[in-house]
Short mmCIF file of C-alpha atoms in Angstrom, two decimals:
data_model
loop_
_atom_site.label_atom_id
_atom_site.label_comp_id
_atom_site.label_asym_id
_atom_site.label_seq_id
_atom_site.Cartn_x
_atom_site.Cartn_y
_atom_site.Cartn_z
CA MET A 310 0.00 0.00 0.00
CA THR A 311 1.42 3.38 -1.05
CA LEU A 312 1.96 6.33 1.27
CA LYS A 313 -0.59 8.34 -0.71
CA ARG A 314 -3.25 5.68 -0.19
CA LEU A 315 -2.51 5.46 3.56
CA LEU A 316 -2.76 9.23 3.84
CA LEU A 317 -6.05 9.23 1.94
CA ILE A 318 -7.48 6.54 4.23
CA GLY A 319 -6.42 8.58 7.28
CA LEU A 320 -7.96 11.78 5.90
CA THR A 321 -11.15 9.90 5.01
CA LEU A 322 -11.47 8.65 8.59
CA LEU A 323 -10.80 12.18 9.88
CA ALA A 324 -13.46 13.64 7.56
CA MET A 325 -15.95 10.99 8.66
CA MET A 326 -15.22 11.73 12.31
CA LEU A 327 -15.59 15.51 11.88
CA SER A 328 -18.79 15.13 9.87
CA GLY A 329 -20.17 12.65 12.39
CA LEU A 330 -19.44 15.02 15.28
CA SER A 331 -21.12 17.90 13.44
CA LEU A 332 -24.19 15.79 12.70
CA PHE A 333 -24.32 14.58 16.31
CA ALA A 334 -24.04 18.18 17.55
CA SER A 335 -27.01 19.18 15.37
CA TRP A 336 -29.12 16.58 17.20
CA GLN A 337 -29.21 18.85 20.25
CA LYS A 338 -30.22 21.93 18.25
CA PRO A 339 -33.82 23.01 17.55
CA GLN A 340 -35.19 22.75 14.02
CA PHE A 341 -35.65 25.96 12.08
CA GLN A 342 -39.17 24.82 11.14
CA SER A 343 -40.42 25.60 14.67
CA ARG A 344 -39.34 29.24 14.41
CA LEU A 345 -40.74 29.44 10.89
CA GLU A 346 -44.17 28.35 12.11
CA LEU A 347 -44.15 31.11 14.73
CA TYR A 348 -43.38 33.72 12.08
CA GLN A 349 -46.30 32.49 10.00
CA THR A 350 -48.51 32.52 13.10
CA ASN A 351 -47.57 36.16 13.69
CA ILE A 352 -48.67 37.08 10.17
CA VAL A 353 -51.98 35.21 10.71
CA LEU A 354 -52.51 37.28 13.88
CA GLN A 355 -51.91 40.49 11.94
CA ALA A 356 -54.28 39.35 9.20
CA GLN A 357 -57.11 38.50 11.61
CA ALA A 358 -57.46 42.23 12.37
CA TRP A 359 -58.74 42.68 8.78
CA GLN A 360 -62.24 44.20 8.96
CA PRO A 361 -63.74 45.42 5.65
CA GLU A 362 -66.80 47.68 5.63
CA ASP A 363 -69.25 44.80 5.34
CA SER A 364 -67.59 42.41 7.77
CA ASN A 365 -70.80 40.34 8.17
CA ASP A 366 -70.85 39.42 4.47
CA GLU A 367 -70.87 35.61 4.04
CA ASN A 368 -68.25 35.74 1.28
CA PHE A 369 -65.92 37.72 3.53
CA LEU A 370 -66.40 35.26 6.39
CA ALA A 371 -65.70 32.30 4.09
CA ILE A 372 -62.52 33.89 2.67
CA ARG A 373 -61.37 34.87 6.17
CA GLU A 374 -61.86 31.34 7.49
CA ALA A 375 -60.12 29.79 4.47
CA ILE A 376 -57.02 31.97 4.94
CA LEU A 377 -56.88 32.30 8.73
CA GLY A 378 -58.62 29.20 9.97
CA ASP A 379 -61.64 28.89 12.25
CA LYS A 380 -60.02 30.10 15.50
CA PRO A 381 -56.76 31.99 14.79
CA LEU A 382 -56.19 33.12 18.40
CA GLU A 383 -56.62 29.61 19.82
CA SER A 384 -54.33 28.16 17.12
CA ALA A 385 -51.71 30.84 17.79
CA THR A 386 -51.84 30.15 21.54
CA LYS A 387 -51.26 26.46 20.94
CA GLN A 388 -48.28 27.22 18.66
CA TYR A 389 -46.73 29.53 21.26
CA GLN A 390 -47.26 27.02 24.07
CA GLN A 391 -45.53 24.31 22.03
CA ALA A 392 -42.68 26.69 21.19
CA ARG A 393 -42.41 27.64 24.87
CA GLU A 394 -42.12 23.98 25.91
CA SER A 395 -39.53 23.33 23.20
CA VAL A 396 -37.41 26.30 24.31
CA GLN A 397 -37.58 25.17 27.96
CA THR A 398 -36.43 21.66 26.96
CA ASN A 399 -33.53 23.05 24.93
CA LEU A 400 -32.62 25.45 27.73
CA ASP A 401 -32.46 22.62 30.28
CA LYS A 402 -30.27 20.58 27.90
CA ALA A 403 -27.94 23.53 27.30
CA LYS A 404 -27.58 24.18 31.03
CA ASN A 405 -26.85 20.51 31.77
CA GLN A 406 -24.29 20.44 29.00
CA LEU A 407 -22.62 23.58 30.36
CA THR A 408 -22.29 22.11 33.86
CA LYS A 409 -20.47 19.08 32.39
CA GLN A 410 -17.88 21.24 30.63
CA VAL A 411 -14.53 21.94 32.30
CA PRO A 412 -12.97 25.08 30.76
CA GLU A 413 -9.52 24.27 32.12
CA ASP A 414 -9.52 20.99 30.16
CA ILE A 415 -10.61 22.70 26.94
CA ALA A 416 -8.38 25.75 27.09
CA PRO A 417 -5.01 24.13 26.27
CA VAL A 418 -6.20 22.79 22.87
CA THR A 419 -7.97 26.00 21.89
CA LYS A 420 -6.68 29.47 21.20
CA ILE A 421 -8.99 31.18 23.67
CA SER A 422 -8.86 31.60 27.43
CA PRO A 423 -11.09 29.63 29.85
CA ALA A 424 -13.14 32.80 30.53
CA GLU A 425 -13.72 33.35 26.82
CA GLN A 426 -14.58 29.66 26.37
CA LEU A 427 -17.12 29.91 29.21
CA GLN A 428 -18.63 33.07 27.73
CA LYS A 429 -18.92 31.38 24.34
CA SER A 430 -20.57 28.34 25.94
CA GLN A 431 -23.10 30.56 27.73
CA GLN A 432 -24.10 32.40 24.54
CA PRO A 433 -26.69 29.80 23.40
CA ILE A 434 -28.21 29.83 26.90
CA LYS A 435 -28.58 33.62 26.84
CA GLN A 436 -30.22 33.45 23.40
CA LEU A 437 -32.67 30.80 24.59
CA GLN A 438 -33.46 32.82 27.73
CA LYS A 439 -34.15 35.90 25.61
CA LEU A 440 -36.42 33.87 23.33
CA GLN A 441 -38.20 32.43 26.38
CA ASP A 442 -38.90 35.96 27.66
CA GLU A 443 -40.30 37.01 24.27
CA LEU A 444 -42.55 33.94 24.11
CA ASP A 445 -43.91 34.51 27.63
CA LEU A 446 -44.72 38.16 26.93
CA ARG A 447 -46.56 37.21 23.74
CA LEU A 448 -48.29 34.14 25.18
CA GLY A 449 -49.71 36.27 27.99
CA ILE A 450 -51.19 38.74 25.48
CA LEU A 451 -52.80 35.89 23.52
CA GLN A 452 -54.32 34.51 26.72
CA ALA A 453 -55.56 37.96 27.77
CA LYS A 454 -57.20 38.60 24.38
CA GLN A 455 -59.18 35.37 24.80
CA GLY A 456 -60.38 36.44 28.24
CA LYS A 457 -58.13 33.94 30.05
CA LEU A 458 -56.82 36.59 32.42
CA ASP A 459 -55.75 34.21 35.21
CA SER A 460 -53.56 32.29 32.74
CA ALA A 461 -52.12 35.54 31.37
CA PHE A 462 -51.26 36.89 34.84
CA LYS A 463 -49.67 33.55 35.74
CA THR A 464 -47.54 33.58 32.57
CA TRP A 465 -46.31 37.13 33.19
CA SER A 466 -45.78 36.46 36.92
CA GLN A 467 -43.61 33.39 36.22
CA LEU A 468 -41.53 35.48 33.82
CA GLN A 469 -40.92 38.15 36.50
CA GLN A 470 -39.94 35.57 39.11
CA ARG A 471 -37.17 33.92 37.07
CA SER A 472 -33.69 34.62 38.37
CA ASP A 473 -32.23 34.97 34.89
CA ILE A 474 -34.83 37.48 33.73
CA ASN A 475 -33.87 40.54 31.71
CA LEU A 476 -34.93 43.67 33.62
CA GLU A 477 -36.71 45.22 30.62
CA SER A 478 -38.66 42.00 30.02
CA ALA A 479 -39.71 41.97 33.69
CA GLU A 480 -40.83 45.61 33.50
CA THR A 481 -42.76 44.93 30.29
CA ALA A 482 -44.49 41.92 31.90
CA ASN A 483 -45.44 44.14 34.86
CA ILE A 484 -46.84 46.78 32.48
CA LEU A 485 -48.92 44.20 30.60
CA SER A 486 -50.28 42.81 33.89
CA GLY A 487 -51.31 46.34 34.84
CA LEU A 488 -53.07 46.99 31.51
CA TRP A 489 -55.33 43.94 31.87
CA SER A 490 -55.83 44.17 35.66
CA ASN A 491 -59.16 45.19 37.22
CA PRO A 492 -58.84 47.99 38.11
CA PRO A 493 -56.07 48.73 35.60
CA ARG A 494 -52.64 50.00 36.63
CA LEU A 495 -50.91 52.46 34.28
CA LEU A 496 -47.18 52.48 34.86
CA PRO A 497 -44.63 55.05 33.64
CA ASN A 498 -42.74 54.41 30.37
CA ALA A 499 -45.43 51.91 29.34
CA GLN A 500 -45.54 53.04 25.72
CA GLN A 501 -41.75 53.09 25.30
CA LEU A 502 -41.24 49.60 26.74
CA ILE A 503 -44.13 48.12 24.73
CA GLN A 504 -42.71 49.59 21.52
CA LYS A 505 -39.22 48.36 22.35
CA ASN A 506 -39.95 44.82 23.55
CA LEU A 507 -42.95 43.79 21.48
CA GLU A 508 -43.43 43.52 17.73
CA GLY A 509 -46.20 43.21 15.16
CA TRP A 510 -49.68 42.23 16.34
CA PHE A 511 -48.53 41.93 19.97
CA ARG A 512 -47.24 45.50 20.02
CA SER A 513 -50.36 46.98 18.40
CA THR A 514 -52.67 44.94 20.69
CA ALA A 515 -50.88 46.17 23.84
CA LEU A 516 -50.85 49.78 22.56
CA VAL A 517 -54.59 49.66 21.75
CA GLN A 518 -55.23 48.49 25.33
CA LEU A 519 -52.99 51.29 26.67
CA TYR A 520 -54.55 54.06 24.53
CA GLN A 521 -58.07 52.94 25.44
CA LEU A 522 -57.25 53.20 29.15
CA GLN A 523 -55.52 56.56 28.62
CA GLN A 524 -58.49 57.72 26.47
CA ARG A 525 -56.12 58.93 23.75
CA GLN A 526 -58.56 58.85 20.86
CA ASP A 527 -56.20 60.26 18.21
CA ALA A 528 -53.46 57.72 18.99
CA LEU A 529 -56.06 54.93 19.10
CA SER A 530 -57.50 55.87 15.70
CA ALA A 531 -54.00 56.06 14.20
CA ILE A 532 -52.93 52.63 15.41
CA GLN A 533 -56.23 51.03 14.38
CA SER A 534 -55.79 52.50 10.89
CA THR A 535 -52.26 51.10 10.80
CA GLN A 536 -53.59 47.72 11.94
CA GLN A 537 -55.97 47.61 8.97
CA LYS A 538 -53.22 48.44 6.48
CA THR A 539 -50.94 45.83 8.04
CA ALA A 540 -53.76 43.28 8.02
CA ILE A 541 -54.39 43.75 4.28
CA ALA A 542 -50.65 43.36 3.57
CA ALA A 543 -50.59 40.22 5.77
CA ILE A 544 -53.55 38.74 3.86
CA TRP A 545 -51.63 39.17 0.58
CA LYS A 546 -48.50 37.61 2.07
CA LEU A 547 -50.42 34.60 3.35
CA ALA A 548 -52.13 34.22 -0.02
CA ILE A 549 -48.76 34.23 -1.83
CA ILE A 550 -47.10 31.88 0.68
CA ALA A 551 -49.99 29.42 0.55
CA THR A 552 -51.27 29.69 -3.04
CA ILE A 553 -48.13 29.63 -5.20
CA PRO A 554 -46.45 26.59 -3.54
CA SER A 555 -49.82 24.77 -3.38
CA LEU A 556 -50.52 25.30 -7.08
CA THR A 557 -46.96 24.32 -7.98
CA ALA A 558 -47.21 21.18 -5.82
CA LEU A 559 -50.56 20.30 -7.44
CA ILE A 560 -49.03 20.67 -10.92
CA GLY A 561 -46.06 18.59 -9.76
CA LEU A 562 -48.33 15.87 -8.36
CA ILE A 563 -50.30 15.67 -11.62
CA LEU A 564 -47.04 15.60 -13.60
CA LEU A 565 -45.66 12.86 -11.35
CA ILE A 566 -48.78 10.71 -11.81
CA VAL A 567 -48.66 11.21 -15.61
CA LEU A 568 -44.96 10.24 -15.73
CA VAL A 569 -45.49 7.12 -13.62
CA ILE A 570 -48.46 6.02 -15.75
CA GLN A 571 -46.43 6.65 -18.91
CA ARG A 572 -43.54 4.63 -17.46
CA ILE A 573 -45.89 1.70 -16.75
CA LEU A 574 -47.55 1.82 -20.16
CA LYS A 575 -44.58 2.63 -22.41
CA GLY A 576 -41.78 1.00 -20.46
CA ARG A 577 -38.35 1.81 -21.87
CA GLU A 578 -39.83 4.26 -24.39
CA SER A 579 -41.16 6.57 -21.65
CA ILE A 580 -39.59 9.90 -20.65
CA LEU A 581 -38.51 8.59 -17.23
CA ALA A 582 -36.68 5.67 -18.87
CA GLN A 583 -34.60 8.03 -21.04
CA ASN A 584 -30.90 7.39 -20.23
CA ALA A 585 -32.08 5.62 -17.03
CA ASP A 586 -29.60 2.74 -17.36
CA LYS A 587 -26.85 4.50 -19.30
CA PRO A 588 -23.68 4.90 -17.17
CA TRP A 589 -20.90 7.39 -17.79
CA SER A 590 -17.51 6.27 -19.05
CA THR A 591 -15.44 7.00 -15.91
CA PRO A 592 -11.64 7.01 -16.39
CA TRP A 593 -10.75 7.47 -12.69
CA ASP A 594 -11.18 5.14 -9.73
CA VAL A 595 -12.55 5.41 -6.19
CA GLU A 596 -9.30 6.99 -4.92
CA THR A 597 -9.90 10.06 -7.08
CA ILE A 598 -13.52 10.28 -5.89
CA LEU A 599 -12.40 10.15 -2.26
CA GLN A 600 -9.62 12.64 -2.90
CA VAL A 601 -12.04 15.19 -4.33
CA PHE A 602 -14.66 14.80 -1.62
CA VAL A 603 -12.52 14.17 1.44
CA LEU A 604 -9.80 16.71 0.70
CA GLY A 605 -11.69 19.12 -1.53
CA PHE A 606 -15.07 19.27 0.15
CA PHE A 607 -15.25 17.96 3.72
CA LEU A 608 -11.80 18.93 5.01
CA MET A 609 -11.75 22.16 3.00
CA GLY A 610 -15.16 23.11 4.39
CA GLN A 611 -14.68 21.98 7.98
CA LEU A 612 -10.99 22.44 8.66
CA PHE A 613 -8.90 24.46 6.21
CA ILE A 614 -11.33 27.27 5.31
CA PRO A 615 -12.56 27.87 8.93
CA GLU A 616 -8.90 28.17 10.01
CA LEU A 617 -8.16 30.52 7.11
CA LEU A 618 -11.15 32.70 8.00
CA THR A 619 -9.82 33.20 11.52
CA LEU A 620 -6.77 34.87 9.93
CA LEU A 621 -8.80 37.19 7.70
CA PRO A 622 -9.93 40.58 9.09
CA ILE A 623 -13.64 39.76 8.70
CA PRO A 624 -15.73 40.78 11.74
CA ARG A 625 -18.11 38.04 12.92
CA SER A 626 -21.13 37.95 15.23
CA THR A 627 -21.49 41.73 14.98
CA GLY A 628 -25.28 41.74 14.71
CA ASN A 629 -24.90 43.63 11.43
CA ALA A 630 -26.91 41.76 8.76
CA ARG A 631 -24.76 42.98 5.86
CA ILE A 632 -21.50 41.91 7.49
CA GLU A 633 -22.94 38.49 8.41
CA ALA A 634 -24.30 38.03 4.87
CA PHE A 635 -20.93 39.03 3.37
CA SER A 636 -19.11 36.68 5.77
CA VAL A 637 -21.36 33.78 4.71
CA LEU A 638 -20.74 34.57 1.03
CA VAL A 639 -16.95 34.80 1.43
CA SER A 640 -16.88 31.52 3.41
CA TYR A 641 -18.96 29.76 0.78
CA LEU A 642 -16.92 31.06 -2.16
CA LEU A 643 -13.68 30.01 -0.47
CA VAL A 644 -15.01 26.49 0.17
CA ALA A 645 -16.30 26.27 -3.41
CA SER A 646 -13.03 27.56 -4.88
CA GLY A 647 -10.98 25.13 -2.80
CA ALA A 648 -13.15 22.13 -3.66
CA LEU A 649 -13.26 22.94 -7.40
CA SER A 650 -9.48 23.45 -7.41
CA VAL A 651 -8.96 20.02 -5.87
CA LEU A 652 -11.41 18.59 -8.43
CA TYR A 653 -9.53 20.18 -11.33
CA PHE A 654 -6.07 19.01 -10.22
CA SER A 655 -7.40 15.53 -9.43
CA ILE A 656 -8.85 14.85 -12.90
CA ARG A 657 -6.76 17.02 -15.22
CA ARG A 658 -4.51 14.10 -16.18
CA TYR A 659 -7.59 12.50 -17.76
CA PHE A 660 -8.21 15.50 -20.05
CA PRO A 661 -9.70 15.71 -22.59
CA LEU A 662 -12.81 14.16 -21.05
CA ALA A 663 -15.57 12.52 -23.05
CA GLU A 664 -18.32 14.87 -24.26
CA GLU A 665 -20.82 13.48 -21.71
CA TRP A 666 -18.82 14.89 -18.77
CA PHE A 667 -19.76 18.29 -17.23
CA ARG A 668 -22.10 18.96 -20.13
CA PHE A 669 -23.62 22.45 -20.47
CA ARG A 670 -25.85 22.94 -23.51
CA PHE A 671 -28.31 25.77 -24.11
CA GLN A 672 -30.01 23.66 -26.78
CA GLY A 673 -32.44 20.94 -25.84
CA ASN A 674 -35.20 20.62 -23.26
CA TRP A 675 -33.13 21.31 -20.11
CA PHE A 676 -35.48 24.16 -19.10
CA LEU A 677 -38.49 21.84 -19.10
CA TRP A 678 -36.55 19.23 -17.11
CA GLY A 679 -35.51 21.86 -14.54
CA LEU A 680 -38.96 23.43 -14.20
CA GLY A 681 -40.78 20.09 -14.23
CA GLY A 682 -38.31 18.71 -11.70
CA TYR A 683 -39.01 21.64 -9.39
CA CYS A 684 -42.77 21.07 -9.58
CA THR A 685 -42.46 17.33 -8.89
CA ALA A 686 -39.91 17.88 -6.10
CA LEU A 687 -42.36 20.03 -4.10
CA PRO A 688 -44.97 17.37 -3.22
CA ILE A 689 -42.28 14.72 -2.69
CA VAL A 690 -40.17 16.84 -0.31
CA VAL A 691 -43.26 18.20 1.51
CA ILE A 692 -44.50 14.67 2.26
CA VAL A 693 -41.02 13.55 3.38
CA SER A 694 -40.69 16.72 5.53
CA LEU A 695 -43.99 16.01 7.31
CA ILE A 696 -42.79 12.51 8.17
CA ASN A 697 -39.40 13.95 9.16
CA GLN A 698 -40.99 16.42 11.61
CA LYS A 699 -42.80 13.59 13.36
CA LEU A 700 -39.53 11.68 13.69
CA TRP A 701 -37.40 14.52 15.06
CA GLN A 702 -40.00 16.36 17.16
CA GLY A 703 -38.49 19.79 16.56
CA GLN A 704 -34.87 18.69 17.08
CA GLY A 705 -32.02 18.02 14.67
CA GLY A 706 -30.80 21.49 13.73
CA SER A 707 -31.16 23.44 10.49
CA ASN A 708 -29.16 25.46 7.99
CA PRO A 709 -28.07 28.65 9.87
CA LEU A 710 -28.39 30.64 6.62
CA LEU A 711 -32.18 30.24 6.80
CA GLN A 712 -32.36 31.91 10.21
CA LEU A 713 -30.16 34.80 9.04
CA ALA A 714 -32.29 35.31 5.93
CA LEU A 715 -35.51 35.19 7.95
CA GLU A 716 -34.44 37.79 10.49
CA SER A 717 -32.73 40.16 8.05
CA ARG A 718 -34.63 43.37 7.27
CA ASP A 719 -31.80 44.75 5.11
CA SER A 720 -32.32 44.65 1.32
CA ILE A 721 -28.57 44.54 0.58
CA ALA A 722 -28.08 41.66 3.05
CA LEU A 723 -31.03 39.83 1.45
CA GLY A 724 -29.47 40.41 -1.99
CA ILE A 725 -26.21 38.82 -0.78
CA PHE A 726 -28.11 35.90 0.76
CA PHE A 727 -29.99 35.44 -2.52
CA PHE A 728 -26.75 35.40 -4.54
CA THR A 729 -25.25 32.85 -2.14
CA ALA A 730 -28.26 30.51 -2.05
CA ALA A 731 -29.85 30.89 -5.48
CA ILE A 732 -26.78 31.35 -7.71
CA ALA A 733 -23.52 30.30 -6.01
CA ALA A 734 -24.90 27.19 -4.27
CA PRO A 735 -26.62 25.64 -7.32
CA LEU A 736 -23.55 26.22 -9.52
CA PHE A 737 -21.06 24.73 -7.06
CA GLU A 738 -23.14 21.90 -5.58
CA GLU A 739 -24.50 20.68 -8.92
CA LEU A 740 -21.01 20.69 -10.45
CA LEU A 741 -19.70 18.62 -7.56
CA PHE A 742 -22.58 16.27 -6.69
CA ARG A 743 -24.35 15.79 -10.02
CA GLY A 744 -21.53 16.80 -12.38
CA PHE A 745 -18.77 14.75 -10.76
CA LEU A 746 -19.92 12.41 -7.97
CA LEU A 747 -23.02 10.85 -9.51
CA PRO A 748 -21.40 9.97 -12.89
CA SER A 749 -18.23 8.74 -11.12
CA LEU A 750 -20.27 6.31 -9.02
CA THR A 751 -21.75 4.71 -12.16
CA ARG A 752 -18.38 2.97 -12.57
CA TYR A 753 -19.25 0.86 -9.52
CA LEU A 754 -23.05 1.14 -9.18
CA PRO A 755 -26.09 1.16 -11.47
CA VAL A 756 -27.48 4.62 -12.29
CA TRP A 757 -30.29 4.37 -9.71
CA GLY A 758 -27.77 3.34 -7.03
CA SER A 759 -25.49 6.26 -7.96
CA ILE A 760 -28.46 8.64 -7.63
CA LEU A 761 -29.27 7.28 -4.16
CA VAL A 762 -25.69 7.35 -2.80
CA SER A 763 -24.92 10.81 -4.22
CA SER A 764 -28.22 12.10 -2.74
CA LEU A 765 -27.35 10.76 0.72
CA LEU A 766 -23.91 12.39 0.58
CA PHE A 767 -25.50 15.63 -0.68
CA ALA A 768 -27.84 15.60 2.33
CA ALA A 769 -25.10 14.66 4.83
CA ALA A 770 -22.88 17.47 3.51
CA HIS A 771 -25.35 20.02 4.95
CA LEU A 772 -24.44 18.71 8.45
CA SER A 773 -27.96 18.77 9.88
CA LEU A 774 -29.65 15.55 10.98
CA SER A 775 -33.17 16.91 10.59
CA GLU A 776 -32.50 17.82 6.95
CA ILE A 777 -31.07 14.47 5.81
CA LEU A 778 -34.39 12.91 4.71
CA PRO A 779 -35.82 15.98 2.90
CA LEU A 780 -32.49 16.78 1.22
CA THR A 781 -32.03 13.16 0.18
CA ALA A 782 -35.45 13.30 -1.48
CA LEU A 783 -34.52 16.58 -3.20
CA GLY A 784 -31.14 15.13 -4.22
CA MET A 785 -32.84 12.13 -5.81
CA VAL A 786 -35.07 14.38 -7.93
CA LEU A 787 -31.99 16.40 -8.93
CA GLY A 788 -30.22 13.15 -9.82
CA VAL A 789 -33.13 11.88 -11.93
CA VAL A 790 -33.34 15.21 -13.76
CA TYR A 791 -29.61 15.17 -14.55
CA THR A 792 -29.33 11.53 -15.59
CA ARG A 793 -32.30 11.91 -17.93
CA SER A 794 -31.43 15.32 -19.40
CA ARG A 795 -27.60 14.84 -19.40
CA ASN A 796 -27.33 18.63 -19.11
CA LEU A 797 -26.13 20.36 -15.91
CA PHE A 798 -28.28 23.41 -16.66
CA ALA A 799 -31.36 21.32 -15.74
CA PRO A 800 -30.46 20.43 -12.09
CA MET A 801 -28.91 23.89 -11.63
CA LEU A 802 -32.23 25.49 -12.63
CA LEU A 803 -34.17 23.17 -10.31
CA HIS A 804 -31.77 23.87 -7.42
CA SER A 805 -31.92 27.63 -8.02
CA LEU A 806 -35.74 27.64 -8.16
CA TRP A 807 -35.88 25.62 -4.95
CA ASN A 808 -33.58 27.95 -3.02
CA SER A 809 -35.22 31.06 -4.53
CA GLY A 810 -38.68 29.86 -3.46
CA THR A 811 -37.41 29.20 0.06
CA LEU A 812 -35.81 32.65 0.30
CA LEU A 813 -38.94 34.37 -1.06
CA SER A 814 -41.06 32.67 1.60
CA LEU A 815 -38.56 33.66 4.31
CA PHE A 816 -38.53 37.25 3.09
CA LEU A 817 -42.34 37.47 3.17
CA LEU A 818 -42.51 35.88 6.62
CA GLY A 819 -39.69 38.03 8.01
CA SER A 820 -41.14 41.27 6.62
CA GLY A 821 -44.37 40.59 8.50
CA ASN A 822 -42.63 40.34 11.86
#
């Protein structure tokens, strides 16, 4: 056995260990889907304030119920209670994990002091505590609006009694208790604290209660007018978020049924059977495949590039959306450049490659394959995601880019996120996973087996346990589209449409909060 092969085996084991640790770490993290549902709930709450002139009209009531549901306040309360329980569970886990850590043992192998290590370890706990405060303030308002005043006072009282409570959150809870008390208690700085610590429907609801008690008719009329405008905008957002994906999924489902029926009736002459069993002519062996993925992708992404970024003067964790978006883009481009460089130097001795390799052709039906693949991917991934949520129960982590995109209110930051997710990611990932990995595997596996294995590695590369099943399903659709079309433009279009649709939904949800 050569030295190169021994080194490659060692690096492969190291990459597997690092990836396994990252996946295991994601098990303890909450899924992004839980936060996403809360954002959508907040928009539903804003929309339920919609009151047209003839609010008793049967058509209006039917449309309202179709968009908002039968009991929006009760549904929102249930969502917030579930989120509250999830945060408490994660907070308990984080605290237990922190008590098991010994900074003195960690410090020698890291470049930071024990105090800095402890501060870094406490950061997730502080974020969860802040989120817990926000949820309790909002949950109390939901309970108060439904007339469940005892439950509301209990929620706010428990928040004030916690030892780790933020002073402003405690003051805000006290103000809210006073607004709904009988007789009411009006405390100083009520308006300022409500505006600072509450958002969206919760802020406007608390301010309406305050202005009614203060008998400030002008301020009350102004905020009620704003509520109506916000409600109309929220209705449109909900319609877009619900209607467009639903119609696309319906088209995809019909298309999927037609393709399956055609496959059964026409057999090898059907569209799905096109190139289904045709492997690529692969001149390199498994060593080259491992070299590209172990050295070029996993180690470059998890070891080399993170270390390089620590040397670059890029500020991190600043709270500035533009800087964070730029940091994400630079990190991604460096990983992509490193991986593609390793790919190039690994296979250049086999140049010129056969025409079937890394094929980009503007001619042909690649656009239809990409668009049709996107439509069929929607119902498949949605069904898999629903099963996945039941399995993970809100745990398993998520792509951190989604959270950044959701919470960003900056158009430039959103533009950078869009470039990263909808342009850079499809180009790089499709070149690597569908352009190189999938065809390379056909040397050892049938085409369907190559699609499955490349899809699993594509999902695992995102380093989030909760996303493995949905991303494997998406990867399989991408693989089918590429093997049938034999044109990389097709899976790149599908991938770009998928990420663009996700970002559009996040933008609409985030702008309503």
